[in-house]
Structures are given as C-alpha cells and as structure tokens.
Coordinates of N, CA and C in Angstrom, one line a residue:
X184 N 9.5 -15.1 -5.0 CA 9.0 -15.1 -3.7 C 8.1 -16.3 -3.4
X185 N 8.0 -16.8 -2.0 CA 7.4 -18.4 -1.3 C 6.1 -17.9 -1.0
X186 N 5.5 -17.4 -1.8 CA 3.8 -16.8 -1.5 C 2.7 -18.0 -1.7
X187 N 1.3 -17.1 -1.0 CA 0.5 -18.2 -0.5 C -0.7 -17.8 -1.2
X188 N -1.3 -17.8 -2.5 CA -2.7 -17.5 -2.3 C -3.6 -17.4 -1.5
X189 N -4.6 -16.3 -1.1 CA -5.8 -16.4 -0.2 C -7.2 -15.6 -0.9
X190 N -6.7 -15.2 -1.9 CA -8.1 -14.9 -2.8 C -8.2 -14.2 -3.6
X191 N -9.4 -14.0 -4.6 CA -9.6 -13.0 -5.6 C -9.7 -11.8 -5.4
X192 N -9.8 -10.9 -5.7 CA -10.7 -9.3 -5.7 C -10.7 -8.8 -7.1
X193 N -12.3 -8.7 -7.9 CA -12.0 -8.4 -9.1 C -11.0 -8.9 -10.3
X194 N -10.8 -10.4 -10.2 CA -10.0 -11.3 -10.6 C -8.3 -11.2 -10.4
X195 N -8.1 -10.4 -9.9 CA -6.8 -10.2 -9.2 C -6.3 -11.3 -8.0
X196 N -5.3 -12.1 -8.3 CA -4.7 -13.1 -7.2 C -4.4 -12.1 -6.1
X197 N -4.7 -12.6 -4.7 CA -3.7 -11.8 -3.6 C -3.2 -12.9 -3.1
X198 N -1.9 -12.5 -2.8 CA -0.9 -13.2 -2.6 C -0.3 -13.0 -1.2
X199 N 0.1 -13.8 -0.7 CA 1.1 -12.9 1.0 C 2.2 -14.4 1.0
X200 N 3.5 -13.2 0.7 CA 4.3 -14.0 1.2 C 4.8 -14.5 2.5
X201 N 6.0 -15.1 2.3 CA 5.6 -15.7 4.0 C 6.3 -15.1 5.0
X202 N 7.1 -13.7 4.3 CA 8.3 -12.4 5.1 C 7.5 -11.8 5.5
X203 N 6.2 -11.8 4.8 CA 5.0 -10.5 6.0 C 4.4 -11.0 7.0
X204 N 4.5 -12.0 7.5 CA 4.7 -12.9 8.7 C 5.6 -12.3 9.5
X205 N 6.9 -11.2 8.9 CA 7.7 -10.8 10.0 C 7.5 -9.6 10.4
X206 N 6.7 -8.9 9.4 CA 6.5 -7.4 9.6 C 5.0 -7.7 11.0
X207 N 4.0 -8.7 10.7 CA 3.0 -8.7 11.1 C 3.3 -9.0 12.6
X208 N 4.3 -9.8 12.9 CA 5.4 -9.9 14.4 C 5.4 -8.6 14.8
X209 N 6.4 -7.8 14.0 CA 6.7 -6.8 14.4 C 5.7 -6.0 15.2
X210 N 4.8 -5.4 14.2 CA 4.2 -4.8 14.8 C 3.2 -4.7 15.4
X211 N 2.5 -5.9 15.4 CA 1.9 -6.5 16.7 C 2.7 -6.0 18.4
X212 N 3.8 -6.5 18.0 CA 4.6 -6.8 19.6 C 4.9 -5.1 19.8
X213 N 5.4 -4.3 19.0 CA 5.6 -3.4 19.2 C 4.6 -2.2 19.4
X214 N 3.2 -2.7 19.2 CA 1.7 -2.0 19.4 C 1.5 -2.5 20.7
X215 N 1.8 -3.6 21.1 CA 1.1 -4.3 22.1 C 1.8 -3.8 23.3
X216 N 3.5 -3.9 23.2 CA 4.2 -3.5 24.1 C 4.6 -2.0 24.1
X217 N 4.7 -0.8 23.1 CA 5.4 0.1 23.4 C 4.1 0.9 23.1
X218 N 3.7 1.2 21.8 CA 2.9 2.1 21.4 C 1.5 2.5 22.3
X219 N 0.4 1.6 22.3 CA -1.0 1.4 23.0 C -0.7 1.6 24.3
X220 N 0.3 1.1 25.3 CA 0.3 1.1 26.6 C 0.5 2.7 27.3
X221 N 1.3 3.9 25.6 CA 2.0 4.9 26.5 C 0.7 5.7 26.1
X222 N 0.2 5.6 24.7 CA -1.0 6.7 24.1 C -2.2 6.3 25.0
X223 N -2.6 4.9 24.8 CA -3.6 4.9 26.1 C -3.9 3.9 27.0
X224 N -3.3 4.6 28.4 CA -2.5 3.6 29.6 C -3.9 3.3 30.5
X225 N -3.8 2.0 31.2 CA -4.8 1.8 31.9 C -5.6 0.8 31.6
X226 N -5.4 0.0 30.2 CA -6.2 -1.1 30.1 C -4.9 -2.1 30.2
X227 N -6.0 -3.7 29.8 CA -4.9 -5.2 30.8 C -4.3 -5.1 29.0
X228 N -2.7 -6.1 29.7 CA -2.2 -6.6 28.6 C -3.0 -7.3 27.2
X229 N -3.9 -8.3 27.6 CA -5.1 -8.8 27.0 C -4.9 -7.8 25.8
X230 N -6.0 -6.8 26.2 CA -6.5 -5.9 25.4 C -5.3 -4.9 24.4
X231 N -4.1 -4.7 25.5 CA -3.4 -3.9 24.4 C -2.8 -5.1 23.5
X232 N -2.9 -6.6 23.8 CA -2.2 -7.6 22.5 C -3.3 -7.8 21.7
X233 N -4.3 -7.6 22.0 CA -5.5 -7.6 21.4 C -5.8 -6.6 20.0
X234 N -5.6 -5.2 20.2 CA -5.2 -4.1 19.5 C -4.0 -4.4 18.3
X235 N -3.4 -5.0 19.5 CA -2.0 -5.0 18.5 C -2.5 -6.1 17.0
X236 N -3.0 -7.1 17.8 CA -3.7 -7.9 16.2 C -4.5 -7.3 15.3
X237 N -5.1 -6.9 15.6 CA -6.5 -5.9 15.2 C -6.0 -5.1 14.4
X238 N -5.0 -4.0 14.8 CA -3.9 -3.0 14.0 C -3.7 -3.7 12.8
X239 N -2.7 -4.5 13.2 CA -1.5 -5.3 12.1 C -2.7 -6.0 11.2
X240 N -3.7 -6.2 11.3 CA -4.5 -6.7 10.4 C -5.1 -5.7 9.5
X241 N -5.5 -5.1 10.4 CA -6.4 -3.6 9.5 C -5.2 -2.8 8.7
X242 N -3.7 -2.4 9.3 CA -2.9 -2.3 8.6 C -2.4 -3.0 7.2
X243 N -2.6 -4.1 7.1 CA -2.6 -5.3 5.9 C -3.7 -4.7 5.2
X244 N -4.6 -4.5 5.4 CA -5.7 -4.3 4.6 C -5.7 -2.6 4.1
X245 N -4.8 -2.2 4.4 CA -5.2 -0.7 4.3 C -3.8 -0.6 3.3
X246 N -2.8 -1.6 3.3 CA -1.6 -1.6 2.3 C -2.2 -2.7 0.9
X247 N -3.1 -3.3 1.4 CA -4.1 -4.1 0.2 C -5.1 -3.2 -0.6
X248 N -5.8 -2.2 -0.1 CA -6.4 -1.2 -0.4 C -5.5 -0.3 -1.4
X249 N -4.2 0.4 -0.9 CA -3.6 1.0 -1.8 C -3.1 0.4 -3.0
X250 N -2.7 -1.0 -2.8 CA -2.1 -1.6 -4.2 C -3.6 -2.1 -4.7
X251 N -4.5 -2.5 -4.8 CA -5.9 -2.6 -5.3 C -6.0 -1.3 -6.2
X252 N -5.9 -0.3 -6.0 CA -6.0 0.5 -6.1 C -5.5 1.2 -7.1
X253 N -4.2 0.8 -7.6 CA -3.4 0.6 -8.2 C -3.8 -0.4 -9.5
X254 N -4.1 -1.3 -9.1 CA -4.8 -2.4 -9.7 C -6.0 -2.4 -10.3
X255 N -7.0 -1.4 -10.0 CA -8.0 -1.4 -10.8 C -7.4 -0.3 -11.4
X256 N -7.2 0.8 -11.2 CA -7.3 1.4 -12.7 C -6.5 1.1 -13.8
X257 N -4.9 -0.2 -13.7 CA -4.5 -0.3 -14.6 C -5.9 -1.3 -15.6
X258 N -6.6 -2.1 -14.7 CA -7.6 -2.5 -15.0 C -8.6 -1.6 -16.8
X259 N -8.7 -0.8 -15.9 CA -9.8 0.2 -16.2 C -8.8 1.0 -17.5
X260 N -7.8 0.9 -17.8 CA -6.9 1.0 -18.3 C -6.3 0.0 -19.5
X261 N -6.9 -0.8 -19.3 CA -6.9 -1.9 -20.7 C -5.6 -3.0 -20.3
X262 N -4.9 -2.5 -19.2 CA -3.8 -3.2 -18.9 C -3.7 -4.6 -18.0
X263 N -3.1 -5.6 -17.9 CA -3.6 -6.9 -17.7 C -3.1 -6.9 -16.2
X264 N -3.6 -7.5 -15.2 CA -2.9 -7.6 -13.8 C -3.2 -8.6 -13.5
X265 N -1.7 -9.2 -13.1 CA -1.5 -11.0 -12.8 C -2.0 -11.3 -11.5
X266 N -1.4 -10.2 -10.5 CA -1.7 -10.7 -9.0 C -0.8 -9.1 -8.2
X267 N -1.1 -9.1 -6.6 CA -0.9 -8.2 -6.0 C -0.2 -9.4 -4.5
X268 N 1.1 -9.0 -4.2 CA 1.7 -9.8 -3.0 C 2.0 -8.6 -2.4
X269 N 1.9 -9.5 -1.3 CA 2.1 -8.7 -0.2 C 3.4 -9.2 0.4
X270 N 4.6 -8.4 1.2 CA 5.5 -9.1 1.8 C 6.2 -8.3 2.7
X271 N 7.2 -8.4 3.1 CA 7.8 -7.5 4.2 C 8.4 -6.0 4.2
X272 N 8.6 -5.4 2.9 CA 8.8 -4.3 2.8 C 7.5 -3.4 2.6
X273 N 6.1 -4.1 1.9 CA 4.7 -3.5 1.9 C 4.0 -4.8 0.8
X274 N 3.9 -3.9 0.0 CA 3.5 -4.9 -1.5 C 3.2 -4.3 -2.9
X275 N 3.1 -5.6 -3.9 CA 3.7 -5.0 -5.4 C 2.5 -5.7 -5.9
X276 N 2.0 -4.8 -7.4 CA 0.9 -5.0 -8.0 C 1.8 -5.7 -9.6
X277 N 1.6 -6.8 -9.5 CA 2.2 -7.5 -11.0 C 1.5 -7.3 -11.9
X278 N 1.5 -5.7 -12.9 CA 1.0 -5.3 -14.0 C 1.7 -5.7 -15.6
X279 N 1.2 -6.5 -16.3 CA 2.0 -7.4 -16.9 C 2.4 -6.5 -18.4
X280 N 1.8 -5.3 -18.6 CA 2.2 -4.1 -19.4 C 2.6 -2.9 -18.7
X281 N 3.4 -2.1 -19.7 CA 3.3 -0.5 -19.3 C 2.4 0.0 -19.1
X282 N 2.0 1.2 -18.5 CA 0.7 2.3 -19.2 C 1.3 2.9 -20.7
X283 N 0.3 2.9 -21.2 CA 0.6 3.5 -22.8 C 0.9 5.0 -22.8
X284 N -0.1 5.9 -22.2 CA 0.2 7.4 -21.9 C 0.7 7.8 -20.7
X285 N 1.3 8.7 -21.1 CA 1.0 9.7 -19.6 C 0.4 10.0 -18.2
X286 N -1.1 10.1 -19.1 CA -2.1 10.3 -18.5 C -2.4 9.1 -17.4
X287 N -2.0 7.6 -18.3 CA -2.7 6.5 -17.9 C -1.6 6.4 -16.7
X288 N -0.3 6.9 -17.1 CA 0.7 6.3 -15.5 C 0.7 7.3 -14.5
X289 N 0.1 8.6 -15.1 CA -0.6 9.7 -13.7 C -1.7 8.8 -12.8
X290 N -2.2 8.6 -13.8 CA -4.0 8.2 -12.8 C -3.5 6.8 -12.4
X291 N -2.4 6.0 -12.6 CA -2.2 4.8 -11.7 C -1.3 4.8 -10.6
X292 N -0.2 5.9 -11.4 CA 0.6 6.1 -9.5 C 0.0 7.2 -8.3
X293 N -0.7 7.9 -9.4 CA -1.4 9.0 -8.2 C -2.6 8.2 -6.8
X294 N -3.3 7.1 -7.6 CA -4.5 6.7 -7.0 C -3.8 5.7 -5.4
X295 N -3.0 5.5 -5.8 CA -2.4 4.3 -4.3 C -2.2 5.5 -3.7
X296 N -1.1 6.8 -3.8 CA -1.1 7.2 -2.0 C -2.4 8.0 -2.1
X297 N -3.3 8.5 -2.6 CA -4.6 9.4 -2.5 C -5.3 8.6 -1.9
X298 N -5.7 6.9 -2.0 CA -6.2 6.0 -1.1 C -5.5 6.0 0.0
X299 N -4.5 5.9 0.4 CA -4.0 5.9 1.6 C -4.4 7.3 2.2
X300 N -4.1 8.7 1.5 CA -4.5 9.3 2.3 C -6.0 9.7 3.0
X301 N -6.9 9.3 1.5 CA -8.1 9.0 2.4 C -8.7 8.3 3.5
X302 N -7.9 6.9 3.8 CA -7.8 6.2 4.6 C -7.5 6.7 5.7
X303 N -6.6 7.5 5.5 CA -6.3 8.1 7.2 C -6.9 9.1 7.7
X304 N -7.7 9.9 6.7 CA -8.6 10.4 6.8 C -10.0 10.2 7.8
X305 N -10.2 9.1 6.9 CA -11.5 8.5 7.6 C -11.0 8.1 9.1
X306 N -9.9 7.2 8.8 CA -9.5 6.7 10.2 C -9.7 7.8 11.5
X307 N -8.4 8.7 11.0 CA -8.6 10.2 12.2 C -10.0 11.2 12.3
X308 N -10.8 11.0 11.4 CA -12.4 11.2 11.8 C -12.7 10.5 12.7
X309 N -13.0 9.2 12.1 CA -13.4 8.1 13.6 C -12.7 8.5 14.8
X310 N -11.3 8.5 14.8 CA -10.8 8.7 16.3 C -11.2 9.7 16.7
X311 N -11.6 11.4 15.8 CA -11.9 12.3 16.8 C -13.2 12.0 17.3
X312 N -14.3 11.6 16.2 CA -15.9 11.3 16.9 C -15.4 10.8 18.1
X313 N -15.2 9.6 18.5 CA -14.7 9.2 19.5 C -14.0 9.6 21.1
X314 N -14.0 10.5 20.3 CA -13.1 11.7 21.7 C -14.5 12.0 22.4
X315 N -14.4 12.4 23.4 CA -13.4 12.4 24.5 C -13.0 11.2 25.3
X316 N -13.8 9.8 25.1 CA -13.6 8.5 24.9 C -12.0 8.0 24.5
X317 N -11.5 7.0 25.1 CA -9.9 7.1 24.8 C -9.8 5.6 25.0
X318 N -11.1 4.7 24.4 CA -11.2 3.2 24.5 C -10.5 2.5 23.1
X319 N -10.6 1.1 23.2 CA -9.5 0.3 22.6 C -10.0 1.1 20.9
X320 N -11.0 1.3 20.7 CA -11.7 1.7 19.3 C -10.7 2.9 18.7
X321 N -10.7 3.9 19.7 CA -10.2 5.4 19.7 C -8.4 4.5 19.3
X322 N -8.3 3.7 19.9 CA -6.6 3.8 20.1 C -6.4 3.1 18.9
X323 N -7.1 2.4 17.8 CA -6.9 2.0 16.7 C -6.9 2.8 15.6
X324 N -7.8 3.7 15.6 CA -8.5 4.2 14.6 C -7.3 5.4 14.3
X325 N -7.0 5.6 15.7 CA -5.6 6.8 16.2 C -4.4 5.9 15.1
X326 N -3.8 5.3 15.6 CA -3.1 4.6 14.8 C -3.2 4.5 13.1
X327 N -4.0 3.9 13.0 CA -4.7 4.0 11.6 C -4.4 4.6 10.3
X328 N -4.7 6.2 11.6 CA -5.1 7.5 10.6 C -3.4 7.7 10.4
X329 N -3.1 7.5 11.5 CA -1.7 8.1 11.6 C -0.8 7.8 10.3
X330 N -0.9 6.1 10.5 CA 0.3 5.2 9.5 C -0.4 6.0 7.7
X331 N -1.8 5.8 7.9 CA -2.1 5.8 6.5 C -1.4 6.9 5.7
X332 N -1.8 8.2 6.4 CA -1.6 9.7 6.2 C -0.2 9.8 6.0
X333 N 1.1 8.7 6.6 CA 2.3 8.6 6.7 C 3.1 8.0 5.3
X334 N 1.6 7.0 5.3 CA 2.5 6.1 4.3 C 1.5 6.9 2.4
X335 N 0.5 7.5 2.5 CA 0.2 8.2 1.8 C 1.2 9.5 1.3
X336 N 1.9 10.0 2.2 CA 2.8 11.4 2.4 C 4.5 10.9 1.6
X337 N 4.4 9.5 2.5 CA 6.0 9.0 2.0 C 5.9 8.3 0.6
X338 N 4.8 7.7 0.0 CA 4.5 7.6 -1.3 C 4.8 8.1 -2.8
X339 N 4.3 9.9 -2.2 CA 4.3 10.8 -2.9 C 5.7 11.7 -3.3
X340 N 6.3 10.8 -2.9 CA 8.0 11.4 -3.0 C 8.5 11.4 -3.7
X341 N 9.0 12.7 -4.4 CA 9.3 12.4 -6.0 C 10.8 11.7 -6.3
X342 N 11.1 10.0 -5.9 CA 11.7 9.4 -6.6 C 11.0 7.9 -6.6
X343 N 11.8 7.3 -7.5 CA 11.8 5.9 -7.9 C 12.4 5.1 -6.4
X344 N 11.8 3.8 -5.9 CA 10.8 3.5 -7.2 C 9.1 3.6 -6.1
X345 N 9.1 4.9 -5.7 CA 8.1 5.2 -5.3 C 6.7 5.9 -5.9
X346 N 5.5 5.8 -5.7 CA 4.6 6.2 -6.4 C 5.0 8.0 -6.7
X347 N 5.7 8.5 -6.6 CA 5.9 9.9 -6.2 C 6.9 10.0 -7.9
X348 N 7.4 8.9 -8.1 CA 8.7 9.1 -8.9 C 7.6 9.1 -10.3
X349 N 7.0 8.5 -10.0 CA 6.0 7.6 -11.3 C 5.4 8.8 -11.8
X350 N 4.5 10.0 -10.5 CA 3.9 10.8 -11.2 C 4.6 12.1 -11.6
X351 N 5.9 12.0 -11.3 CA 6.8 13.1 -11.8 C 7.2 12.7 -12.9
X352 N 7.4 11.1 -13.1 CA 7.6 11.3 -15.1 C 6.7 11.3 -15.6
X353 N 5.5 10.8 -15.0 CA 4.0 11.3 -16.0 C 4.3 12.2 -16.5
X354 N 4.5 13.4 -15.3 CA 4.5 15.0 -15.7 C 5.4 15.3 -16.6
X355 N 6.5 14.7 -16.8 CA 7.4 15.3 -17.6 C 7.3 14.3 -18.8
X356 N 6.8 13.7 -18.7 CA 6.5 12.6 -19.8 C 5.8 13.5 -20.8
X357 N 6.5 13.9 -21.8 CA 5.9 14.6 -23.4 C 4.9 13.5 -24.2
X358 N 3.5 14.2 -24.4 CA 2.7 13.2 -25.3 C 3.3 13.5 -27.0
X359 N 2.7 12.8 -27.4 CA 1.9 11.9 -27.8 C 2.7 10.0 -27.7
X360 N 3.6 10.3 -26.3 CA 4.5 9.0 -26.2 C 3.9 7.8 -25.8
X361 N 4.5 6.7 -26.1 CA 3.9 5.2 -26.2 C 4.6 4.5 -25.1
X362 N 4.8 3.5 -24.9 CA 5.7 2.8 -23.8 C 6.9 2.5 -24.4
X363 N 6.9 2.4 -25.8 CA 8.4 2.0 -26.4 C 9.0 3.4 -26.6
X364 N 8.3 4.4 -26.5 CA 9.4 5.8 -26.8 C 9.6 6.3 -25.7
X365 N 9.7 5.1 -24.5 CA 10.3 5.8 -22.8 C 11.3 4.5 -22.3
X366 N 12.3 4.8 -21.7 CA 12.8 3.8 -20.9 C 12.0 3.0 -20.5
X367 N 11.5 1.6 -20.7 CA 11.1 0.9 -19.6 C 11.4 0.7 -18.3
X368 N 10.4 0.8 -17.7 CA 10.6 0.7 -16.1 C 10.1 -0.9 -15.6
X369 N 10.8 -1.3 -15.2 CA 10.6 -3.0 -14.8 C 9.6 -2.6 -13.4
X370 N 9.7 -1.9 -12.8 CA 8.7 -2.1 -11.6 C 8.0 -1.1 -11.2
X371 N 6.7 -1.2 -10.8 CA 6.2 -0.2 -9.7 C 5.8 0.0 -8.8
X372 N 6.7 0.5 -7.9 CA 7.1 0.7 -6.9 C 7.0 1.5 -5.2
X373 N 6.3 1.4 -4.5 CA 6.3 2.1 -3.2 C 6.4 2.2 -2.2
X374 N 7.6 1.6 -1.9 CA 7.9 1.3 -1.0 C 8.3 -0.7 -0.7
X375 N 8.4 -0.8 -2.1 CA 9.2 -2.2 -2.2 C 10.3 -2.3 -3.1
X376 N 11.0 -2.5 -2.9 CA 12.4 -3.3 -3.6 C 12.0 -3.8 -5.1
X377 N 12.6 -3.5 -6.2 CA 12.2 -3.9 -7.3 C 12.4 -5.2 -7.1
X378 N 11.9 -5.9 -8.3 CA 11.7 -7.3 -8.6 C 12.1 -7.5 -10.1
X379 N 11.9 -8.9 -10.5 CA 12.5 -8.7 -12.0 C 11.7 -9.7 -12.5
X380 N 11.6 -9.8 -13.4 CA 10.1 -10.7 -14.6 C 11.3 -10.9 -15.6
X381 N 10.8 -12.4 -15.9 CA 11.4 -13.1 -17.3 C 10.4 -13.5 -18.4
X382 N 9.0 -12.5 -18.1 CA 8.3 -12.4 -19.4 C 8.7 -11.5 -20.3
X383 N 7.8 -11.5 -21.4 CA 9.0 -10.3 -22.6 C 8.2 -9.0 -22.5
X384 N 6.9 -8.6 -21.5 CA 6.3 -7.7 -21.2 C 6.9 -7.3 -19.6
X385 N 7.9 -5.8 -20.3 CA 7.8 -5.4 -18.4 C 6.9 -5.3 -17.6
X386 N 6.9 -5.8 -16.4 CA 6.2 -5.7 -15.2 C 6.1 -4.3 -14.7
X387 N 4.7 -3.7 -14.1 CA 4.8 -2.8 -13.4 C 4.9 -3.3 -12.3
X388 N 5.4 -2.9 -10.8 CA 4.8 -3.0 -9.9 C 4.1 -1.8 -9.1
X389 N 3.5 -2.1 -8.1 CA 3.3 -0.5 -7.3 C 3.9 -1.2 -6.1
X390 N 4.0 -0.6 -4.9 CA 4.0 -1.2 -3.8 C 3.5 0.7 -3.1
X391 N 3.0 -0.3 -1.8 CA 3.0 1.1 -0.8 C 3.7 0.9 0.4
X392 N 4.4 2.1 1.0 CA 5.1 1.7 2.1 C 4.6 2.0 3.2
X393 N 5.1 1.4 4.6 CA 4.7 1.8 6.1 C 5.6 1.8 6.8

C-alpha cells in the first residue's frame, strides 16, 4: 500500500493511505448533501459541508481509536506492533506476532468493537444532552453515535476476518495452546481485506469497519 506517515501514538507508526482520501470524499459529499440536510434541515450549505468535514474527520479518528486499541493491548501483551494504516475499506494494525493464548487473542479482538461501542455511547449521550437543541453539534454527535455503535455491532460478527471471528476462536481455542498448535492466521481483520507479509512472523491485522 502508497501510505503516508503522519505520526506516533505510543511508538506505533500511523499511517493513511492515499485510497482513504476516497472514503473521506465520500462521505463528506454524502453528509454534506444527503444525510445533515434531511435529519437537520434549515441551516446554509456552508455549514452542512462544514459538518460533513468535521464528521469524516472525527469518523477517522474514531476508526484510529478502534485499531489503537487493538494495538495497545497486543502491546501490553508482549507482542511487537509495526504500525496501524488506515485506507479505504477502514484500517489494519501490523502486529508482527501471533497472540500466544487464548486469553491474549480474546482481550485483543474483543477491545476494538467494545471501543467502538463506547464511542457511540458517549457520542449518543452528547446528542441527547443536547436535545431539544437540533444545532450543527447535536447533528454530529447524532451521526457519531450512530456509525460507532454500527461499526462496533458489525465487528462482533462471528466470522473472519472480522473482530467477531477472532473472539469465537478464542472461545473455542483449547488451552494450554501456543501459536504453533493453531492454524496461523495471516491477518487481523475488521472490516479490511486481508493483506499478506513476507516476514517469517505472521502478521496480525485488526481492521474496524464503517
């Protein structure tokens, strides 16, 4: 992938390739023009393209939050993490081992959609405080809660190569097993397209979807 560094977090590269430039199109244009104008009508163009940027940013950060997320505990987990890109289908956490147990690939795929779903949590709090109020703030936060809670729900799906698949072989994952007494899994995955590594350590990835 044609990606761009733009900074650390907890020594973690982030990365954005240059395809989420098309998603960030998207849905700008499609906040700006369809969504904000019908949920809450009555402000200028301005302000609903204004939102739309505002969204698709805070959106970016709320699918950087889930794979982070992902990323510290493999952290906290002894496990080594190269970098986290972002691109057009969501984004993948380049975890440069397996998890060893069980346990450890429970608490890494479970934590990305639980962040998401707290995110939309918070989000749809904000928008209700905000009620009876139905200003540019309320119509983000609306949004927000919505995608998060969506993309937290669609995460949890029990197949590959989604966070949902990951915690259903946890569960069935018999201890006292190691990473060589299971199929390797090349990616972890949530809502991105596997990828493939030509190091001699499988990659995890995660991705979260929207």
């Amino acid at each position: 992938m044609r990606a761009w560094t733009i900074g650390r977090i907890a020594g973690i590269r982030i990365r954005v390739d240059w395809t989420w430039s098309i998603i960030f199109v998207l849905v700008t244009v499609s906040l700006a023009v369809g969504y904000f104008p019908v949920v809450f009508p009555g402000l200028s163009a301005g302000v609903y393209w204004g939102l739309g940027v505002v969204s698709s940013l805070l959106l970016f950060a709320s699918v950087l939050a889930h794979e982070l997320a992902h990323s510290l505990v493999a952290i906290r987990e002894g496990l080594p993490v190269e970098s986290i890109t972002l691109f057009v289908f969501g984004g993948v956490s380049q975890i440069e081992e397996e998890p060893r147990t069980a346990a450890d690939e429970f608490r890494m795929a479970i934590v990305g959609p639980a962040t998401s779903l707290v995110l939309g949590g918070i989000f749809l709090g904000v928008y209700l405080a905000l009620l009876p109020a139905s200003g540019p703030a309320a119509a983000v936060a609306q949004y927000l809660g919505i995608i998060n809670l969506a993309l937290g729900a669609f995460n949890l799906l029990p197949g590959f190569p989604l966070d949902g698949g990951r915690v259903l072989r946890a569960i069935l994952w018999a201890p006292p097993a190691t990473c060589g007494a299971r199929p390797a899994s090349p990616l972890w995955s949530a809502r991105a397209s596997p990828s493939s590594s030509s190091s001699p350590a499988s990659p995890c990835s995660s991705a979260a979807t929207f």
